[in-house]
Amino acid sequence: MDNKKLAELLFPHVNKTPEDYEAMYPPRELPEGARVTRLGPSPTGFIHLGNLFGAITDERMAHQSGGVFYLRIEDTDEKRKVEGAVDVVIDTLRYFGVEFDEGAMKVGEKGDYGPYYQRQRADIYHCFAKKLVEEGKAYPCFCTEEELSAMREKQEAEKANFGYYGKWATHRHWDLPQIEEELKKGTPYVLRFRAPEPEGKYFKIKDAIRGELSMPVNDMDFVLLKSDGIPTYHFAHVVDDHLMRTTHVVRGEEWLATLPFHVALFGAMGWKAPVYCHTAQLMKIDNGVKRKLSKRKDPELSLDYYKSEGYLPGAVWEYLMTVLNSNFEEWRMQNPTAPIDDFKFSPAKMGVSGSLFDLDKLNDVSKNYLATLDAETVYSYITEWAKECDAEYYELLTRDPAFSLGMISIGRGDPKPRKDISHWKQSKEFYSFFFDELFRREDEFPENVSPEDRAEILRRYAEGYDHSDNQSQWFGKIRAIAEDMGYAPQPKLYKKNPEAYKGHVGDVSGVIRVAITGRQNSPDIWAVQQVLGEERSLNRIKNAL
């Protein structure tokens, strides 16, 4: 076979050499040990939690080593393309604190290793495809869909592995006249990789997350270029990762099955393969069963969910880091106020079985995170979210900023701050009792206080109310009401001798709490009244009466 002649027949339009492209995309000038990573989404317009999971891994590996993190758009499948999808990727990841150093941008591109859209790199792929043909490592295959279907049926009947290989690779050994004849007729073809004769059945490769893997040697003549000349993912990513000088490839474990393809291709091209990092799939517990997160069943898979619910990006990042690195929680306990950038991320600390995503744990982490923020910061975040997602709440929050700040300040900054909210949508429910428009009585009054005593407690409380009382004076009046009406002034006295009392001072204050907030569980009542003001506080008591 005259492979050079075949290469010219297949790629007459290629006017550059592989050496030209090697010169155009030289090795990057980076510090020793710097990592170059990439995110390579399809432009479908849907970006999910798994994308963020991988993007954080990419970003940490690159930036903590002084390297580069870039965005490459893998748009070889034109049917899946959605207009504006690239902007969605960039904007959504930026919202969650993930920034790209180079690659596709909202306007144009940034960097010296583009184009960063695969459909704009056809000439590059064809150049390297031509090189493989010249070296006898690739060939045209003219099989029709009907022929391939018949082949699969025979393989099934013979209980053979599915695929185009060995005796099933019918066009692998065609001679040049046969190929020329089909080309003259204009018969469509794909370009296939010619798998070399394997030296053994398995090869070993080190995965940065999973350690040393033993994988079956590739024997498949898989497709490199489709019939329209567009490359498959297998071929495109190998060429791109080499020329863009990618050092580490982070991708989901579903790609493990195709790793032999990629290792074989890097070997055929004479290039060093990047370090692969195959992340575990995101899972959840559903009715006691561990399963993959699903677009259809789990709204939390979409990153839009966290924006619409009002989760703070920093809180989501903090939680995901507990999923990504097994030693993060221990580090956080030892460094409660340190910026997250101080944590040394390591792919070796990532799990190899399904990573469990737990929304309840996210809420706990988020509550802890929000509890560290001052009132001004919280007010800024809530109003920014409400302006976009809840017009009614935004109007209430901004009507009297000083009032809203006072409301948010309660319990914040204490040695043990309250941890009541995990996201901004929840904050509306939590703070609703401060606003007359949203106030409603959600809980019953304490059940061991009779209706008659309840009315008497509220009447006495209103008569003795003085808005200038400090907290100690305020509670002294409640204790006096309790004692005078036959309630124990301390809960422990009631517990010690319940027959001697109707209840205890907590029941009395509980009546006032429900009257003021509509709830049996709320922030400190004295502090709440200081924010509500005297008139509104007394109106709540009178309305309860």
Coordinates of C-alpha atoms in Angstrom, one line a residue:
M1 CA 0.0 0.0 0.0
D2 CA 1.3 3.4 -1.0
N3 CA 0.1 5.2 2.2
K4 CA 1.5 8.6 1.1
K5 CA -0.5 8.5 -2.1
L6 CA -3.6 7.4 -0.2
A7 CA -3.1 10.4 2.2
E8 CA -2.9 12.8 -0.8
L9 CA -6.1 11.2 -2.2
L10 CA -8.0 11.7 1.1
F11 CA -6.6 15.1 2.1
P12 CA -5.6 17.0 -1.0
H13 CA -6.6 20.3 0.7
V14 CA -4.2 20.0 3.6
N15 CA -1.3 22.4 3.1
K16 CA 0.3 22.5 6.5
T17 CA 2.4 19.9 8.2
P18 CA 2.3 18.6 11.8
E19 CA 5.5 20.5 12.4
D20 CA 3.8 23.7 11.4
Y21 CA 1.2 23.3 14.1
E22 CA 3.8 22.2 16.7
A23 CA 5.6 25.5 16.0
M24 CA 2.3 27.5 16.2
Y25 CA 1.5 25.9 19.6
P26 CA 4.8 25.6 21.4
P27 CA 5.1 24.2 25.0
R28 CA 3.8 26.8 27.5
E29 CA 6.3 28.8 29.5
L30 CA 5.1 28.0 33.0
P31 CA 6.7 27.3 36.4
E32 CA 7.8 23.7 36.9
G33 CA 4.9 21.6 38.1
A34 CA 2.3 24.0 36.8
R35 CA -0.8 22.2 35.6
V36 CA -2.8 23.1 32.5
T37 CA -6.5 22.0 32.7
R38 CA -9.5 22.6 30.6
L39 CA -13.3 22.4 30.7
G40 CA -14.7 21.1 27.5
P41 CA -18.5 21.3 27.5
S42 CA -20.8 20.8 24.6
P43 CA -22.8 24.0 23.8
T44 CA -26.2 22.6 24.9
G45 CA -27.3 25.4 27.2
F46 CA -27.6 23.1 30.2
I47 CA -24.9 23.3 32.8
H48 CA -25.3 21.1 35.9
L49 CA -23.7 20.2 39.2
G50 CA -21.4 17.7 37.7
N51 CA -19.9 20.5 35.4
L52 CA -19.3 22.6 38.5
F53 CA -17.8 19.6 40.3
G54 CA -15.3 19.1 37.5
A55 CA -14.7 22.8 37.0
I56 CA -13.7 23.3 40.6
T57 CA -11.3 20.4 40.3
D58 CA -9.8 21.8 37.1
E59 CA -9.6 25.3 38.6
R60 CA -8.0 24.3 41.9
M61 CA -5.4 22.0 40.1
A62 CA -4.4 24.8 37.7
H63 CA -4.4 27.8 39.9
Q64 CA -2.9 26.3 43.0
S65 CA 0.1 25.2 40.9
G66 CA 0.6 28.4 39.0
G67 CA -0.9 26.9 35.8
V68 CA -3.7 27.7 33.3
F69 CA -7.4 26.8 33.3
Y70 CA -9.1 27.3 29.9
L71 CA -12.5 26.8 28.3
R72 CA -12.7 24.8 25.1
I73 CA -16.1 24.4 23.4
E74 CA -16.6 20.8 22.0
D75 CA -19.1 21.6 19.4
T76 CA -18.5 18.8 16.9
D77 CA -22.1 17.7 17.2
E78 CA -24.0 20.6 15.4
K79 CA -27.4 19.1 16.3
R80 CA -26.9 19.7 20.0
K81 CA -25.8 23.3 19.7
V82 CA -28.0 25.9 21.4
E83 CA -27.6 29.6 20.7
G84 CA -26.1 31.5 23.6
A85 CA -25.0 28.3 25.4
V86 CA -21.4 29.5 25.8
D87 CA -22.6 32.6 27.6
V88 CA -24.6 30.4 29.9
V89 CA -21.5 28.3 30.8
I90 CA -19.3 31.4 31.4
D91 CA -22.0 33.3 33.4
T92 CA -23.1 30.4 35.5
L93 CA -19.6 29.3 36.5
R94 CA -18.6 32.9 37.1
Y95 CA -21.6 33.2 39.5
F96 CA -20.1 30.3 41.4
G97 CA -16.6 31.8 41.5
V98 CA -15.0 29.8 38.7
E99 CA -13.1 32.0 36.2
F100 CA -11.2 30.9 33.1
D101 CA -7.7 32.2 32.2
E102 CA -8.1 31.7 28.5
G103 CA -10.3 30.1 25.9
A104 CA -13.8 30.9 24.6
M105 CA -15.1 34.1 26.0
K106 CA -18.4 35.9 25.9
V107 CA -17.0 38.1 23.2
G108 CA -14.3 36.4 21.1
E109 CA -11.5 34.4 22.5
K110 CA -8.5 34.9 24.8
G111 CA -5.2 33.1 24.5
D112 CA -2.6 31.9 22.0
Y113 CA -3.7 28.3 21.6
G114 CA -7.0 28.7 19.8
P115 CA -9.3 28.5 18.1
Y116 CA -11.1 27.2 21.2
Y117 CA -14.1 26.0 19.2
Q118 CA -13.6 22.5 17.8
R119 CA -15.6 23.2 14.6
Q120 CA -13.1 25.9 13.8
R121 CA -10.2 23.5 14.0
A122 CA -11.1 21.2 11.1
D123 CA -7.8 22.0 9.2
I124 CA -5.8 21.0 12.2
Y125 CA -7.6 17.6 12.6
H126 CA -7.3 16.9 8.9
C127 CA -3.5 17.6 9.0
F128 CA -3.0 15.1 11.8
A129 CA -5.4 12.6 10.2
K130 CA -3.3 12.8 7.1
K131 CA -0.2 12.1 9.1
L132 CA -1.8 8.9 10.5
V133 CA -2.8 7.7 7.0
E134 CA 0.7 8.4 5.7
E135 CA 2.1 6.2 8.5
G136 CA -0.4 3.4 7.8
K137 CA -2.2 4.1 11.2
A138 CA -5.6 5.1 9.7
Y139 CA -7.7 4.1 6.7
P140 CA -11.0 4.9 5.0
C141 CA -14.0 2.6 5.7
F142 CA -16.9 2.6 3.3
C143 CA -19.3 0.4 5.3
T144 CA -22.9 1.4 5.1
E145 CA -25.2 1.5 8.2
E146 CA -26.9 -1.6 6.8
E147 CA -23.6 -3.5 6.6
L148 CA -22.6 -2.4 10.1
S149 CA -26.1 -3.5 11.5
A150 CA -25.6 -6.9 9.8
M151 CA -22.2 -7.2 11.3
R152 CA -23.6 -6.5 14.8
E153 CA -26.2 -9.2 14.3
K154 CA -23.5 -11.8 13.3
Q155 CA -21.4 -10.8 16.4
E156 CA -24.5 -11.2 18.6
A157 CA -25.1 -14.7 17.1
E158 CA -21.5 -15.7 17.6
K159 CA -21.5 -14.2 21.1
A160 CA -18.5 -12.0 20.0
N161 CA -17.7 -8.6 21.3
F162 CA -19.4 -5.8 19.5
G163 CA -17.2 -3.5 17.4
Y164 CA -15.1 -3.0 14.3
Y165 CA -12.0 -5.1 14.8
G166 CA -10.0 -8.1 13.7
K167 CA -11.9 -10.2 11.1
W168 CA -14.9 -7.8 11.4
A169 CA -12.8 -4.9 10.1
T170 CA -13.6 -5.6 6.4
H171 CA -12.0 -2.5 4.9
R172 CA -8.9 -2.6 7.0
H173 CA -6.9 -4.6 4.4
W174 CA -8.3 -3.0 1.2
D175 CA -5.6 -2.1 -1.4
L176 CA -5.3 1.2 -3.0
P177 CA -7.2 0.4 -6.3
Q178 CA -10.2 -0.7 -4.3
I179 CA -10.2 2.5 -2.3
E180 CA -9.6 4.7 -5.4
E181 CA -12.6 3.1 -7.1
E182 CA -14.9 3.9 -4.2
L183 CA -13.5 7.5 -4.0
K184 CA -14.2 8.0 -7.7
K185 CA -17.8 6.9 -7.2
G186 CA -18.1 9.4 -4.4
T187 CA -19.0 6.7 -1.9
P188 CA -19.2 8.2 1.7
Y189 CA -16.6 7.0 4.1
V190 CA -15.3 7.5 7.6
L191 CA -11.7 7.4 8.6
R192 CA -10.8 4.7 11.1
F193 CA -7.9 4.2 13.4
R194 CA -5.8 1.1 12.5
A195 CA -5.3 -0.6 15.9
P196 CA -1.8 -2.0 16.1
E197 CA -1.2 -5.6 17.0
P198 CA -1.4 -5.6 20.8
E199 CA 1.6 -6.5 23.0
G200 CA -0.3 -8.3 25.7
K201 CA -3.9 -8.0 26.7
Y202 CA -3.6 -5.2 29.3
F203 CA -1.6 -2.1 30.0
K204 CA -1.2 -0.1 33.2
I205 CA -1.8 3.6 33.6
K206 CA -1.8 5.9 36.6
D207 CA -4.9 7.9 37.2
A208 CA -4.4 10.9 39.5
I209 CA -7.6 10.0 41.4
R210 CA -7.8 6.2 41.2
G211 CA -4.2 5.3 41.3
E212 CA -2.7 2.6 39.0
L213 CA -5.3 1.1 36.7
S214 CA -5.0 -2.1 34.6
M215 CA -6.9 -1.6 31.3
P216 CA -7.5 -3.8 28.3
V217 CA -5.3 -2.9 25.3
N218 CA -7.4 -1.3 22.5
D219 CA -8.1 -3.6 19.5
M220 CA -10.9 -1.5 18.0
D221 CA -10.6 0.3 14.7
F222 CA -12.7 3.2 16.0
V223 CA -13.7 6.2 14.0
L224 CA -11.5 9.3 13.8
L225 CA -13.3 11.4 11.3
K226 CA -17.0 11.1 10.5
S227 CA -18.3 11.1 6.9
D228 CA -18.7 14.9 6.9
G229 CA -15.0 15.3 7.9
I230 CA -15.9 16.3 11.5
P231 CA -13.7 14.5 14.1
T232 CA -15.1 12.3 16.8
Y233 CA -14.5 13.3 20.4
H234 CA -11.8 10.6 20.7
F235 CA -9.7 12.2 17.9
A236 CA -10.4 15.8 18.6
H237 CA -9.6 15.8 22.2
V238 CA -6.3 14.0 21.7
V239 CA -5.2 16.5 19.1
D240 CA -6.4 19.5 21.1
D241 CA -5.1 18.4 24.4
H242 CA -1.6 17.9 22.9
L243 CA -1.5 21.2 21.0
M244 CA -3.1 23.2 23.8
R245 CA -0.5 21.6 26.1
T246 CA -3.0 20.2 28.5
T247 CA -1.3 18.4 31.4
H248 CA -4.3 17.0 33.3
V249 CA -7.7 15.9 32.0
V250 CA -10.5 15.9 34.5
R251 CA -13.6 14.0 33.4
G252 CA -16.3 11.7 34.7
E253 CA -15.8 8.0 35.3
E254 CA -18.1 7.2 32.4
W255 CA -15.1 7.9 30.1
L256 CA -13.0 5.2 31.6
A257 CA -14.2 2.7 29.1
T258 CA -12.8 4.7 26.2
L259 CA -9.4 5.4 27.9
P260 CA -7.7 2.6 25.9
F261 CA -8.8 4.4 22.7
H262 CA -7.1 7.6 23.9
V263 CA -3.9 6.0 25.2
A264 CA -3.6 4.2 21.8
L265 CA -4.1 7.4 19.9
F266 CA -1.5 9.3 21.9
G267 CA 0.9 6.4 21.3
A268 CA 0.2 6.4 17.6
M269 CA 0.8 10.1 17.4
G270 CA 4.1 9.8 19.3
W271 CA 2.8 12.2 22.0
K272 CA 2.9 12.0 25.8
A273 CA -0.6 11.6 27.2
P274 CA -1.9 14.0 29.8
V275 CA -2.6 12.7 33.3
Y276 CA -6.2 11.6 33.5
C277 CA -8.3 12.2 36.5
H278 CA -11.6 10.3 36.4
T279 CA -14.0 11.7 38.9
A280 CA -16.7 9.6 40.6
Q281 CA -20.3 10.1 39.6
L282 CA -22.5 12.3 41.8
M283 CA -25.0 10.1 43.6
K284 CA -27.8 10.6 46.1
I285 CA -29.7 8.4 48.6
D286 CA -33.3 8.0 47.4
N287 CA -35.6 5.9 49.7
G288 CA -32.5 4.1 51.1
V289 CA -31.1 3.4 47.6
K290 CA -28.0 5.1 46.2
R291 CA -28.5 6.3 42.6
K292 CA -27.2 8.8 40.1
L293 CA -28.6 12.3 40.1
S294 CA -31.1 12.7 37.4
K295 CA -32.2 15.7 35.3
R296 CA -35.8 14.5 35.4
K297 CA -36.0 13.6 39.1
D298 CA -33.6 16.0 40.8
P299 CA -33.9 19.8 40.4
E300 CA -30.8 20.2 42.5
L301 CA -28.7 18.8 39.5
S302 CA -29.2 22.0 37.6
L303 CA -27.1 25.0 38.7
D304 CA -30.1 27.3 38.1
Y305 CA -31.7 25.6 41.1
Y306 CA -29.1 27.1 43.5
K307 CA -29.4 30.6 42.0
S308 CA -33.2 30.6 42.1
E309 CA -33.2 29.3 45.7
G310 CA -30.7 31.8 46.7
Y311 CA -27.8 29.7 47.8
L312 CA -24.6 31.7 48.2
P313 CA -22.0 30.6 45.8
G314 CA -19.4 30.5 48.5
A315 CA -21.5 28.1 50.6
V316 CA -22.0 25.8 47.6
W317 CA -18.3 25.8 46.9
E318 CA -17.6 25.1 50.6
Y319 CA -20.0 22.1 50.5
L320 CA -18.7 20.7 47.3
M321 CA -15.1 20.9 48.7
T322 CA -16.3 18.4 51.4
V323 CA -17.4 16.1 48.6
L324 CA -14.3 16.6 46.5
N325 CA -11.6 16.2 49.1
S326 CA -11.9 13.8 52.0
N327 CA -9.7 15.9 54.3
F328 CA -11.4 19.3 53.8
E329 CA -13.8 19.0 56.8
E330 CA -10.9 18.3 59.1
W331 CA -9.0 21.2 57.7
R332 CA -12.0 23.5 58.1
M333 CA -12.5 22.5 61.7
Q334 CA -8.8 23.4 62.3
N335 CA -9.1 26.6 60.3
P336 CA -12.6 28.0 60.8
T337 CA -11.9 31.5 59.6
A338 CA -9.3 30.8 56.9
P339 CA -10.1 31.6 53.3
I340 CA -10.9 28.5 51.3
D341 CA -8.0 29.3 48.9
D342 CA -5.7 28.3 51.7
F343 CA -6.8 24.7 51.5
K344 CA -4.4 22.6 49.5
F345 CA -6.6 20.7 47.0
S346 CA -5.4 17.3 45.9
P347 CA -6.9 14.9 43.3
A348 CA -5.5 12.0 45.3
K349 CA -8.0 12.9 48.1
M350 CA -11.0 12.5 45.8
G351 CA -13.3 9.5 46.2
V352 CA -13.3 6.7 43.7
S353 CA -16.8 5.4 44.4
G354 CA -20.0 7.4 43.8
S355 CA -19.6 10.8 45.4
L356 CA -22.7 11.3 47.6
F357 CA -24.5 14.6 47.2
D358 CA -26.6 15.4 50.2
L359 CA -28.9 18.4 50.1
D360 CA -29.4 18.3 53.9
K361 CA -25.7 18.5 54.4
L362 CA -25.4 21.4 52.0
N363 CA -28.0 23.2 54.0
D364 CA -26.1 22.6 57.2
V365 CA -22.8 23.8 55.6
S366 CA -24.6 26.8 54.2
K367 CA -26.1 27.7 57.6
N368 CA -22.7 27.7 59.1
Y369 CA -21.3 29.7 56.3
L370 CA -24.1 32.4 56.4
A371 CA -23.7 32.6 60.2
T372 CA -20.2 34.0 59.7
L373 CA -21.4 37.0 57.6
D374 CA -22.2 40.4 59.0
A375 CA -25.6 42.0 58.7
E376 CA -24.6 44.5 56.0
T377 CA -23.2 41.7 53.8
V378 CA -26.3 39.5 54.3
Y379 CA -28.6 42.4 53.5
S380 CA -26.7 43.2 50.3
Y381 CA -26.9 39.5 49.2
I382 CA -30.6 39.1 50.1
T383 CA -31.7 42.2 48.3
E384 CA -29.6 41.4 45.2
W385 CA -31.3 38.0 45.1
A386 CA -34.8 39.3 45.8
K387 CA -34.5 42.0 43.1
E388 CA -34.2 39.2 40.6
C389 CA -36.3 36.4 42.1
D390 CA -38.9 37.9 44.4
A391 CA -40.3 41.4 43.8
E392 CA -42.5 41.4 46.8
Y393 CA -39.7 40.5 49.2
Y394 CA -37.4 43.0 47.6
E395 CA -40.0 45.8 48.1
L396 CA -40.3 44.9 51.8
L397 CA -36.6 44.6 52.4
T398 CA -35.7 47.9 50.7
R399 CA -38.7 50.0 52.1
D400 CA -36.8 50.7 55.3
P401 CA -33.2 49.4 55.0
A402 CA -32.4 50.3 58.7
F403 CA -35.3 48.2 59.8
S404 CA -34.2 45.3 57.6
L405 CA -30.6 45.6 58.9
G406 CA -31.8 45.5 62.5
M407 CA -33.9 42.4 61.7
I408 CA -30.9 40.6 60.2
S409 CA -28.6 41.7 62.9
I410 CA -30.4 39.8 65.7
G411 CA -28.1 37.1 67.0
R412 CA -25.5 37.8 64.4
G413 CA -22.0 38.3 65.8
D414 CA -22.7 36.5 69.0
P415 CA -20.2 33.9 70.2
K416 CA -22.8 31.3 69.1
P417 CA -24.6 33.0 66.3
R418 CA -28.0 31.7 65.2
K419 CA -28.0 29.4 62.2
D420 CA -31.6 29.6 61.0
I421 CA -31.3 30.1 57.2
S422 CA -29.4 28.2 54.5
H423 CA -30.5 30.2 51.4
W424 CA -32.3 33.4 50.6
K425 CA -35.7 31.9 49.6
Q426 CA -35.8 30.4 53.1
S427 CA -35.0 33.8 54.6
K428 CA -38.3 35.2 53.5
E429 CA -40.1 32.6 55.4
F430 CA -37.9 33.0 58.5
Y431 CA -38.1 36.8 58.6
S432 CA -41.7 37.0 57.4
F433 CA -43.1 37.8 60.9
F434 CA -41.2 41.1 61.0
F435 CA -43.5 42.4 58.2
D436 CA -47.1 43.0 58.9
E437 CA -48.0 42.1 55.3
L438 CA -46.5 38.6 55.8
F439 CA -47.2 38.1 59.5
R440 CA -49.5 35.2 60.5
R441 CA -49.8 33.0 63.6
E442 CA -48.2 29.7 62.6
D443 CA -48.1 28.0 66.0
E444 CA -50.6 27.5 68.9
F445 CA -50.1 29.1 72.2
P446 CA -48.4 26.9 74.9
E447 CA -51.0 24.2 75.6
N448 CA -50.7 24.2 79.4
V449 CA -51.7 27.9 79.6
S450 CA -55.4 28.3 79.8
P451 CA -57.2 30.8 77.5
E452 CA -58.0 32.8 80.6
D453 CA -54.4 32.9 81.8
R454 CA -53.2 33.7 78.3
A455 CA -55.4 36.8 78.1
E456 CA -54.3 37.9 81.6
I457 CA -50.6 37.4 80.7
L458 CA -50.9 39.5 77.6
R459 CA -53.0 42.2 79.4
R460 CA -50.5 42.5 82.2
Y461 CA -47.6 42.5 79.8
A462 CA -49.1 45.3 77.7
E463 CA -49.8 47.4 80.8
G464 CA -46.2 47.1 82.1
Y465 CA -44.5 47.4 78.7
D466 CA -41.7 49.9 78.5
H467 CA -39.8 50.0 75.3
S468 CA -36.8 51.5 77.0
D469 CA -36.3 48.5 79.3
N470 CA -33.0 46.7 78.9
Q471 CA -33.2 43.0 78.4
S472 CA -32.7 42.2 82.1
Q473 CA -35.5 44.6 83.2
W474 CA -37.8 43.3 80.5
F475 CA -37.3 39.7 81.6
G476 CA -37.7 40.7 85.2
K477 CA -41.2 41.9 84.5
I478 CA -42.1 38.6 82.8
R479 CA -40.8 36.6 85.7
A480 CA -42.9 38.8 88.1
I481 CA -46.0 38.1 86.0
A482 CA -45.3 34.4 86.0
E483 CA -44.7 34.2 89.8
D484 CA -47.8 36.3 90.6
M485 CA -50.0 34.1 88.4
G486 CA -48.8 30.8 89.9
Y487 CA -46.0 29.9 87.4
A488 CA -42.6 28.9 88.5
P489 CA -40.0 31.7 88.0
Q490 CA -37.5 29.1 86.9
P491 CA -38.1 26.0 84.7
K492 CA -36.0 23.9 87.1
L493 CA -38.3 24.7 90.0
Y494 CA -41.3 23.5 88.0
K495 CA -39.4 20.4 87.0
K496 CA -38.5 19.6 90.6
N497 CA -42.1 20.2 91.9
P498 CA -44.6 20.3 89.0
E499 CA -47.7 19.9 91.3
A500 CA -46.9 23.2 92.9
Y501 CA -47.2 25.3 89.8
K502 CA -49.4 25.8 86.7
G503 CA -46.2 25.8 84.6
H504 CA -43.0 27.9 84.4
V505 CA -41.8 31.2 83.2
G506 CA -41.0 29.7 79.8
D507 CA -44.7 29.1 79.2
V508 CA -45.5 32.7 80.1
S509 CA -42.8 34.0 77.8
G510 CA -44.0 31.5 75.2
V511 CA -47.4 33.2 75.2
I512 CA -45.8 36.5 74.5
R513 CA -43.5 35.0 71.8
V514 CA -46.5 33.6 69.9
A515 CA -48.3 36.8 70.1
I516 CA -45.3 38.8 68.8
T517 CA -43.9 36.4 66.2
G518 CA -46.7 33.9 65.6
R519 CA -44.2 31.1 66.5
Q520 CA -43.1 29.1 69.5
N521 CA -39.5 29.2 68.2
S522 CA -38.0 32.5 67.2
P523 CA -35.1 34.8 67.8
D524 CA -34.8 36.6 71.2
I525 CA -38.2 38.3 71.9
W526 CA -36.7 41.4 73.5
A527 CA -34.4 41.9 70.5
V528 CA -37.3 41.4 68.1
Q529 CA -39.3 44.0 69.8
Q530 CA -36.5 46.5 69.7
V531 CA -36.6 46.1 65.9
L532 CA -40.4 46.1 65.6
G533 CA -40.7 49.2 67.7
E534 CA -43.1 49.9 70.6
E535 CA -46.3 50.6 68.6
R536 CA -46.0 47.5 66.4
S537 CA -45.1 45.3 69.3
L538 CA -48.1 46.5 71.4
N539 CA -50.4 46.1 68.4
R540 CA -49.4 42.5 68.1
I541 CA -50.2 41.9 71.8
K542 CA -53.6 43.7 71.4
N543 CA -54.4 41.7 68.3
A544 CA -53.6 38.5 70.1
L545 CA -56.0 39.6 72.9

